[in-house]
PDB file of C-alpha atoms in Angstrom:
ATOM      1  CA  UNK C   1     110.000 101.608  84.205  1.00  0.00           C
ATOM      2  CA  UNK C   2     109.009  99.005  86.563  1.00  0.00           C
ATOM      3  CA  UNK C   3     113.232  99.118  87.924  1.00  0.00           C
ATOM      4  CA  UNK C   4     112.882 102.594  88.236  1.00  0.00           C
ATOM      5  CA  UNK C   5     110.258 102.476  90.313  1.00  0.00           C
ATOM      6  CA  UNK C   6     111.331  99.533  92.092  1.00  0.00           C
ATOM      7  CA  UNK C   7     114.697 101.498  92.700  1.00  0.00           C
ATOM      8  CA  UNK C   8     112.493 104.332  94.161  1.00  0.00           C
ATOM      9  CA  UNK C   9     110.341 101.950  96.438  1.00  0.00           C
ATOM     10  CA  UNK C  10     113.928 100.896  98.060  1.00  0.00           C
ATOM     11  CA  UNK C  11     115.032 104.214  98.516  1.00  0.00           C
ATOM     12  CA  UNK C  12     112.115 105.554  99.808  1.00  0.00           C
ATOM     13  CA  UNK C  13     112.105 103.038 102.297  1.00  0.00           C
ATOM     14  CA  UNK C  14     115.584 103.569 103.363  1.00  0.00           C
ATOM     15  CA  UNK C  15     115.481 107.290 103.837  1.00  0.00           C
ATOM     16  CA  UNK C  16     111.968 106.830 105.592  1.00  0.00           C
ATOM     17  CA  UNK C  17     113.181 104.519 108.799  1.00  0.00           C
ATOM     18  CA  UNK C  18     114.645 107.163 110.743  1.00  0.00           C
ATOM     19  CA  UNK C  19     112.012 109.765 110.408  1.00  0.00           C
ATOM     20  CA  UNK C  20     109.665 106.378 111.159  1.00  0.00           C
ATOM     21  CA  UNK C  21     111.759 105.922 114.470  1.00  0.00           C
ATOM     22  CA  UNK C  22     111.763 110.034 115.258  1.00  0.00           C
ATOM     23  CA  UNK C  23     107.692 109.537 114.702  1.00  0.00           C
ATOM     24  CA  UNK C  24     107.101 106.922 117.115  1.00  0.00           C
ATOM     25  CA  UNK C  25     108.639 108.426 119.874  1.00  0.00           C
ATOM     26  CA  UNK C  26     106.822 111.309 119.414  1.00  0.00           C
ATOM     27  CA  UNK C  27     104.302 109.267 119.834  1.00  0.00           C
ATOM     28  CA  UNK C  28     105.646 108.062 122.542  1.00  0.00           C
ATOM     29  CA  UNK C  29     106.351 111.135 123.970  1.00  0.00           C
ATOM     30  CA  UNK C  30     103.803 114.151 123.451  1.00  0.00           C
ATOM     31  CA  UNK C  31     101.241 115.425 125.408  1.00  0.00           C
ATOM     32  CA  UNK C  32      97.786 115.710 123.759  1.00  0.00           C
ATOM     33  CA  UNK C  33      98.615 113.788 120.467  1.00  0.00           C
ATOM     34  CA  UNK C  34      95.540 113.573 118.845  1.00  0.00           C
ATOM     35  CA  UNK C  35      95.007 112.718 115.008  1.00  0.00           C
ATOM     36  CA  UNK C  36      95.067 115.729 113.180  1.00  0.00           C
ATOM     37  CA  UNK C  37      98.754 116.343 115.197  1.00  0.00           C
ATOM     38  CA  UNK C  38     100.087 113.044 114.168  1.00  0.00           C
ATOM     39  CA  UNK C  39      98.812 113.843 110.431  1.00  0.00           C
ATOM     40  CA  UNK C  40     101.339 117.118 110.455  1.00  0.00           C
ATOM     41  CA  UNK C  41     104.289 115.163 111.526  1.00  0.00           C
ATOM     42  CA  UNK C  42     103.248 112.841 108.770  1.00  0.00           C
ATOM     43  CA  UNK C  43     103.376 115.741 106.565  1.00  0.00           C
ATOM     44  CA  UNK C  44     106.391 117.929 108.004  1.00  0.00           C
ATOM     45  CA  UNK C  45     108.681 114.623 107.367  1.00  0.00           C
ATOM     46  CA  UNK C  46     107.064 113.593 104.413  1.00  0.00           C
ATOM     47  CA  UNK C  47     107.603 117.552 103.191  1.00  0.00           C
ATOM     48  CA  UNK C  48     111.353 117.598 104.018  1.00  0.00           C
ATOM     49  CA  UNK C  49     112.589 113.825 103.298  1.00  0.00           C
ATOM     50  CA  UNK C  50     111.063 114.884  99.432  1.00  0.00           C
ATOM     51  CA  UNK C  51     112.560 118.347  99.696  1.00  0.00           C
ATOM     52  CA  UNK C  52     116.175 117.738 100.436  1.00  0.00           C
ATOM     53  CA  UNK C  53     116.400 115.077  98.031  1.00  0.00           C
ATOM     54  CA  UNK C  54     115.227 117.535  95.616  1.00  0.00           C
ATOM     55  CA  UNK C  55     117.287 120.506  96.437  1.00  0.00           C
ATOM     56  CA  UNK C  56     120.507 118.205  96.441  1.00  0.00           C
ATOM     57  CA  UNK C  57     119.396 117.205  92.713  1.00  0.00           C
ATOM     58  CA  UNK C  58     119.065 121.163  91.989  1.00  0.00           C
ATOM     59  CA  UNK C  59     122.332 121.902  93.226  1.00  0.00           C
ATOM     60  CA  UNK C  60     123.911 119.400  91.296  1.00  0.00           C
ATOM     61  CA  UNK C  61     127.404 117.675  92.362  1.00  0.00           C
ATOM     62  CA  UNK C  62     129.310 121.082  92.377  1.00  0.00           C
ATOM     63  CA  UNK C  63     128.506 121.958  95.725  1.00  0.00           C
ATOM     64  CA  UNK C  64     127.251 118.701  96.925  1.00  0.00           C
ATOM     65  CA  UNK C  65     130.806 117.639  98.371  1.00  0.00           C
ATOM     66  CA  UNK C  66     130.693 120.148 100.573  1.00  0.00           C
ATOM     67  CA  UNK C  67     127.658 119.549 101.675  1.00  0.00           C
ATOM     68  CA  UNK C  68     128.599 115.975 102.150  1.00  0.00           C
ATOM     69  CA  UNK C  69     131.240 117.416 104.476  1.00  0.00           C
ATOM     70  CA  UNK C  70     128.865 118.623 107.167  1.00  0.00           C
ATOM     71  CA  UNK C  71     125.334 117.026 106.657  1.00  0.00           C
ATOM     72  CA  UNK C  72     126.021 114.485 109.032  1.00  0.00           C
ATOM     73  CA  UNK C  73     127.371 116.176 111.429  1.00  0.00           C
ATOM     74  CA  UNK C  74     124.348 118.525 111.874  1.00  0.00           C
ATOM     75  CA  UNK C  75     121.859 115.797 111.492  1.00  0.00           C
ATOM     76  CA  UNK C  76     123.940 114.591 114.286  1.00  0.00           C
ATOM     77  CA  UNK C  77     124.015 117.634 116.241  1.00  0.00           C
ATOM     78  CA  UNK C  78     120.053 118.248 116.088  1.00  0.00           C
ATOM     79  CA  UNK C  79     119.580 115.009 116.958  1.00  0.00           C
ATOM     80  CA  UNK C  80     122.053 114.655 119.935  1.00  0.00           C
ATOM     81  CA  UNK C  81     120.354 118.274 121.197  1.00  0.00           C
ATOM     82  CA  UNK C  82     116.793 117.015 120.694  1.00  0.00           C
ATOM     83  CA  UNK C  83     117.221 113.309 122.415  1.00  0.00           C
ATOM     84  CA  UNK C  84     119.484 115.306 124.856  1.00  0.00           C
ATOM     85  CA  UNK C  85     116.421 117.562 126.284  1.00  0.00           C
ATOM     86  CA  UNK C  86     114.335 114.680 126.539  1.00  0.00           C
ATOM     87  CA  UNK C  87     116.500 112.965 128.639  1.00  0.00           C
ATOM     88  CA  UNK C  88     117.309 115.661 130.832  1.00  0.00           C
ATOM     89  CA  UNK C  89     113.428 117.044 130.674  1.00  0.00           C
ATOM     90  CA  UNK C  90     112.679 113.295 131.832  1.00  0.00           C
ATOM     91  CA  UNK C  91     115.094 113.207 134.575  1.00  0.00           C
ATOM     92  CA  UNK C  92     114.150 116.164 135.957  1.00  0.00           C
ATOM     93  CA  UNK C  93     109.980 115.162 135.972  1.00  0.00           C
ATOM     94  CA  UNK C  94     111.351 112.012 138.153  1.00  0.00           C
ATOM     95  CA  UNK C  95     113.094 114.200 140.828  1.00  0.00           C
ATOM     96  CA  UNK C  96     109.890 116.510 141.277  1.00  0.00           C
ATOM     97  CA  UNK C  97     107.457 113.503 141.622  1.00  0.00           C
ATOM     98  CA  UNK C  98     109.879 112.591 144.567  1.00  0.00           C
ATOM     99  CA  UNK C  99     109.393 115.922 145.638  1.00  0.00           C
ATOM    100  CA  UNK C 100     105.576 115.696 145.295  1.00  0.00           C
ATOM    101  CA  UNK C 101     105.630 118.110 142.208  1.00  0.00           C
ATOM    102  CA  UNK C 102     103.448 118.599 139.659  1.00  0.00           C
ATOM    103  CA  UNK C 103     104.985 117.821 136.534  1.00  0.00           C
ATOM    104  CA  UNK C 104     103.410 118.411 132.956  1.00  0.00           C
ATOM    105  CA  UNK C 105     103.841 116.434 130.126  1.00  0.00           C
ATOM    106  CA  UNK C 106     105.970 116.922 127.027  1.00  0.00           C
ATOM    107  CA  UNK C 107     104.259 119.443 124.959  1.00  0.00           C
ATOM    108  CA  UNK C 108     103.866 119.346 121.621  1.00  0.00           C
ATOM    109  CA  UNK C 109     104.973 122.229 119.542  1.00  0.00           C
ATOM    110  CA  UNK C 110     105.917 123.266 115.755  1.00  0.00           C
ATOM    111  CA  UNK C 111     109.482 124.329 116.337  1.00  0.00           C
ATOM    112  CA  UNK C 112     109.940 120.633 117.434  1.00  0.00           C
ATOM    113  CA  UNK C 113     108.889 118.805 114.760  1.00  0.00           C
ATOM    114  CA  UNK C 114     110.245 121.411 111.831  1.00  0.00           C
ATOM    115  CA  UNK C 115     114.065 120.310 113.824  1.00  0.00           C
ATOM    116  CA  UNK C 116     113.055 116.891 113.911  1.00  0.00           C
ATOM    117  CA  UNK C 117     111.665 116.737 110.240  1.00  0.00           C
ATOM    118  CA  UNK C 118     115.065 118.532 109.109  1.00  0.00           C
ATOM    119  CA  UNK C 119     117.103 116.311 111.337  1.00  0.00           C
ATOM    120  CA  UNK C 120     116.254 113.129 109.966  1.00  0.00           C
ATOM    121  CA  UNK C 121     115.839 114.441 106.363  1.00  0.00           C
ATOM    122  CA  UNK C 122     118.857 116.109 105.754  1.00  0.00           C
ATOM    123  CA  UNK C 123     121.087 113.064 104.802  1.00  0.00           C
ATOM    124  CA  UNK C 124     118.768 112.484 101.595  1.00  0.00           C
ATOM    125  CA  UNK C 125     120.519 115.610 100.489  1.00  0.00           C
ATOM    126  CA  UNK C 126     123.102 113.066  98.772  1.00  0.00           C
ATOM    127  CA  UNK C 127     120.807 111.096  97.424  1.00  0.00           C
ATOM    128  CA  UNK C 128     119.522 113.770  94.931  1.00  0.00           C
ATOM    129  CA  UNK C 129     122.520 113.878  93.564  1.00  0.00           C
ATOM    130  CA  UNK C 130     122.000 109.990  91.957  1.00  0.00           C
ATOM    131  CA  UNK C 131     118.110 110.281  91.571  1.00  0.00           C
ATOM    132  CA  UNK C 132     118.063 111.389  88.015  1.00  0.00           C
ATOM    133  CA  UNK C 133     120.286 108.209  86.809  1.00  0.00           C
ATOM    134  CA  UNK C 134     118.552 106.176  89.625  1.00  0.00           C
ATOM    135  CA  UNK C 135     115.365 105.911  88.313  1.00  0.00           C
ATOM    136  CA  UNK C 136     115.306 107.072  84.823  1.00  0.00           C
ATOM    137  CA  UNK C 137     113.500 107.314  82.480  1.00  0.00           C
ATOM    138  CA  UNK C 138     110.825 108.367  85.142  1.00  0.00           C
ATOM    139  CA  UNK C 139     111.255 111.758  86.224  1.00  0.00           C
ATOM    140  CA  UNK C 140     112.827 113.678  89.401  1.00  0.00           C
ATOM    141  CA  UNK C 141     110.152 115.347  90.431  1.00  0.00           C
ATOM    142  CA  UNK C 142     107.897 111.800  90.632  1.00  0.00           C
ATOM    143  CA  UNK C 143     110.427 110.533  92.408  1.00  0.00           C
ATOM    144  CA  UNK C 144     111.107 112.497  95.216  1.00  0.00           C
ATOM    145  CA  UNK C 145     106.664 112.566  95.558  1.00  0.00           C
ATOM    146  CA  UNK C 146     107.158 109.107  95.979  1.00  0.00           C
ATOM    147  CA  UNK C 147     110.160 109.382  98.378  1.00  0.00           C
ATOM    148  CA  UNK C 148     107.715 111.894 100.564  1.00  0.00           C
ATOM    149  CA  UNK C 149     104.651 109.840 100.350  1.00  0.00           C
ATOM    150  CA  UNK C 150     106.336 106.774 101.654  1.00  0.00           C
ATOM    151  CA  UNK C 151     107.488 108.760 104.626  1.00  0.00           C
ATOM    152  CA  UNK C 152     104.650 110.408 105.428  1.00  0.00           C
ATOM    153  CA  UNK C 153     101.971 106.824 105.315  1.00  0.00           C
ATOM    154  CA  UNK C 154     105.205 104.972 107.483  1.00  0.00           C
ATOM    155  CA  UNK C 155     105.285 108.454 109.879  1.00  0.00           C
ATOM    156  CA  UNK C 156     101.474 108.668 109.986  1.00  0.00           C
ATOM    157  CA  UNK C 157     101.250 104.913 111.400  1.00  0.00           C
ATOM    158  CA  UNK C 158     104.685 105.487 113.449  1.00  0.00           C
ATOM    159  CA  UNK C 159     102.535 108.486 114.967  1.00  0.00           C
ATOM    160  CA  UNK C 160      99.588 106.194 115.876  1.00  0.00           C
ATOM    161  CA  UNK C 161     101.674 103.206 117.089  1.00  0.00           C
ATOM    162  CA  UNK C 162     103.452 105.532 119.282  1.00  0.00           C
ATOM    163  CA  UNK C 163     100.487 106.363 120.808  1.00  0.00           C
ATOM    164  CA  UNK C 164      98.817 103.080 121.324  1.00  0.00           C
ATOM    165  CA  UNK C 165     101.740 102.178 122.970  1.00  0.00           C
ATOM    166  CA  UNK C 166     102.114 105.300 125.095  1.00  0.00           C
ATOM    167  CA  UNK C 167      98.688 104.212 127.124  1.00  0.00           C
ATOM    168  CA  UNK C 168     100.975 101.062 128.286  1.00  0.00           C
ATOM    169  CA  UNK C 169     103.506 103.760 129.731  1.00  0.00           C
ATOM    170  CA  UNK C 170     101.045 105.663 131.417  1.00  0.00           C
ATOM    171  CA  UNK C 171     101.913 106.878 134.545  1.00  0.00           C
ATOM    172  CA  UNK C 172     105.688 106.166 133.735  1.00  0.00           C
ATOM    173  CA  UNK C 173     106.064 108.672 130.897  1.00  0.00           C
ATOM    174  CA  UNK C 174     109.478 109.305 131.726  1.00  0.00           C
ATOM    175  CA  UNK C 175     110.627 106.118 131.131  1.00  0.00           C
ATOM    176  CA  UNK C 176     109.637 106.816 127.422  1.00  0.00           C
ATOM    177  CA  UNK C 177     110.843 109.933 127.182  1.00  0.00           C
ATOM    178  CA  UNK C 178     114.391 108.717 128.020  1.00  0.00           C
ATOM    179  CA  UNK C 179     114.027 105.337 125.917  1.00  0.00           C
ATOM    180  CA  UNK C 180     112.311 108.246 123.024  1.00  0.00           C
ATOM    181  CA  UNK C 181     115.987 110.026 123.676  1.00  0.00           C
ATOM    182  CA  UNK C 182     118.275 107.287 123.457  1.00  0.00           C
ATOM    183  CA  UNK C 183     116.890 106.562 120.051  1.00  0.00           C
ATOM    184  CA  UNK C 184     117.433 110.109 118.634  1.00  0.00           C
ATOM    185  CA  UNK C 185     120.682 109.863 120.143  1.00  0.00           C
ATOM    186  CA  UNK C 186     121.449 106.426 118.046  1.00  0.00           C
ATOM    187  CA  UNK C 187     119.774 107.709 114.777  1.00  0.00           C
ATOM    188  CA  UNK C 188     122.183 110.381 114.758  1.00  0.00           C
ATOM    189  CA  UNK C 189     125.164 108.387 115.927  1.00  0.00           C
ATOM    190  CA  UNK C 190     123.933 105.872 113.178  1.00  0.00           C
ATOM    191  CA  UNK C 191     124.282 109.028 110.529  1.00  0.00           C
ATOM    192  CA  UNK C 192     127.053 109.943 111.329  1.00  0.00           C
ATOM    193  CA  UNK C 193     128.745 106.448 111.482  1.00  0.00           C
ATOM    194  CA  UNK C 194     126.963 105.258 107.763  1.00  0.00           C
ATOM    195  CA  UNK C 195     128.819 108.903 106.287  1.00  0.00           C
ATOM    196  CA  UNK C 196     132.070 107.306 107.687  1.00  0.00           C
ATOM    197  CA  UNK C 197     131.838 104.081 106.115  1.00  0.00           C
ATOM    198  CA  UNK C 198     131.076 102.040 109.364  1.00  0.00           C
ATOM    199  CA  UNK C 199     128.124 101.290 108.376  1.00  0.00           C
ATOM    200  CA  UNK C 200     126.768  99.980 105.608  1.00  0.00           C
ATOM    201  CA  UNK C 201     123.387 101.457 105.745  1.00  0.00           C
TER     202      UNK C 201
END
């Protein structure tokens, strides 16, 4: 029992430290993000990095090798078109302040966070596939709870720390937005690179 759940701890806390990363930079990043926003990209990650895992388990190893195929690459692909758009986005806010423009501020919106919750939860598909035999004798369902709630208490402070250190960015917003991209960028190159074998993690 206490392996088991020492094996879950571990996992947890692997799966977690991307949507951690995603979380800070929104953080980072958004416009207006006060507490009860932070809580629901606590919750959207927490939601999906318990779903997939539990959905892979569901589906068992028949199909799994063919999701295996492709998970990466469209973690990879949301990722790359997320980080993408803030660079660009940020970019562009530089060359209207030249110009005098007004320029407004990341906003925050739900169709963001559901891609980024998806994006950085989708290679815990594979792990579902090991959880029963991972952490018996406790069972799947616990485990994946305990997968989600360890993503969403690291996303909820991710959220907060983000913000704290958004206020020493102020007035140079873009700056984060483009440091926020580059690390989307990475997590997904980093997927893609740890399905390959490159990496070990």
């Amino acid at each position: 029992m206490v392996t088991a759940v020492i094996t879950l701890l571990l996992i947890g806390l692997s799966l977690t430290m991307d949507a951690f990363a995603v979380s800070i930079v929104d953080g980072l990043t958004l416009k207006n993000l006060n507490k009860k926003r932070v809580l629901l990209i606590a919750l959207c990650f927490g939601f999906f990095q318990g779903l997939l895992p539990l959905i892979g388990h569901l589906i068992g190893s028949t199909f799994m090798g063919y999701i295996e195929d492709y998970d990466h690459w469209i973690a990879f692909a949301l990722l790359l078109l997320i980080g993408g758009k803030m660079i660009f986005d940020a970019f562009c806010e530089m060359k209207e302040k030249k110009e005098g423009k007004v320029v407004e501020e990341k906003e925050f919106t739900y169709r963001l966070i559901l891609l980024q919750g998806i994006a950085t939860a989708i290679d815990a598909f594979a792990v579902g596939i090991s959880l029963q035999s991972s952490i018996h004798p406790l069972n799947v369902y616990l485990g994946v709870a305990i997968i989600a709630l360890i993503t969403f208490l690291f996303c909820l402070m991710g959220g907060f720390l983000g913000s704290f250190i958004s206020r020493l960015f102020r007035g140079h917003i873009e700056i984060a937005a483009i440091v926020g991209g580059i690390v989307l960028i990475l997590i997904g190159v980093k997927t893609v690179l740890s399905h390959l074998g490159y990496l070990p993690f």
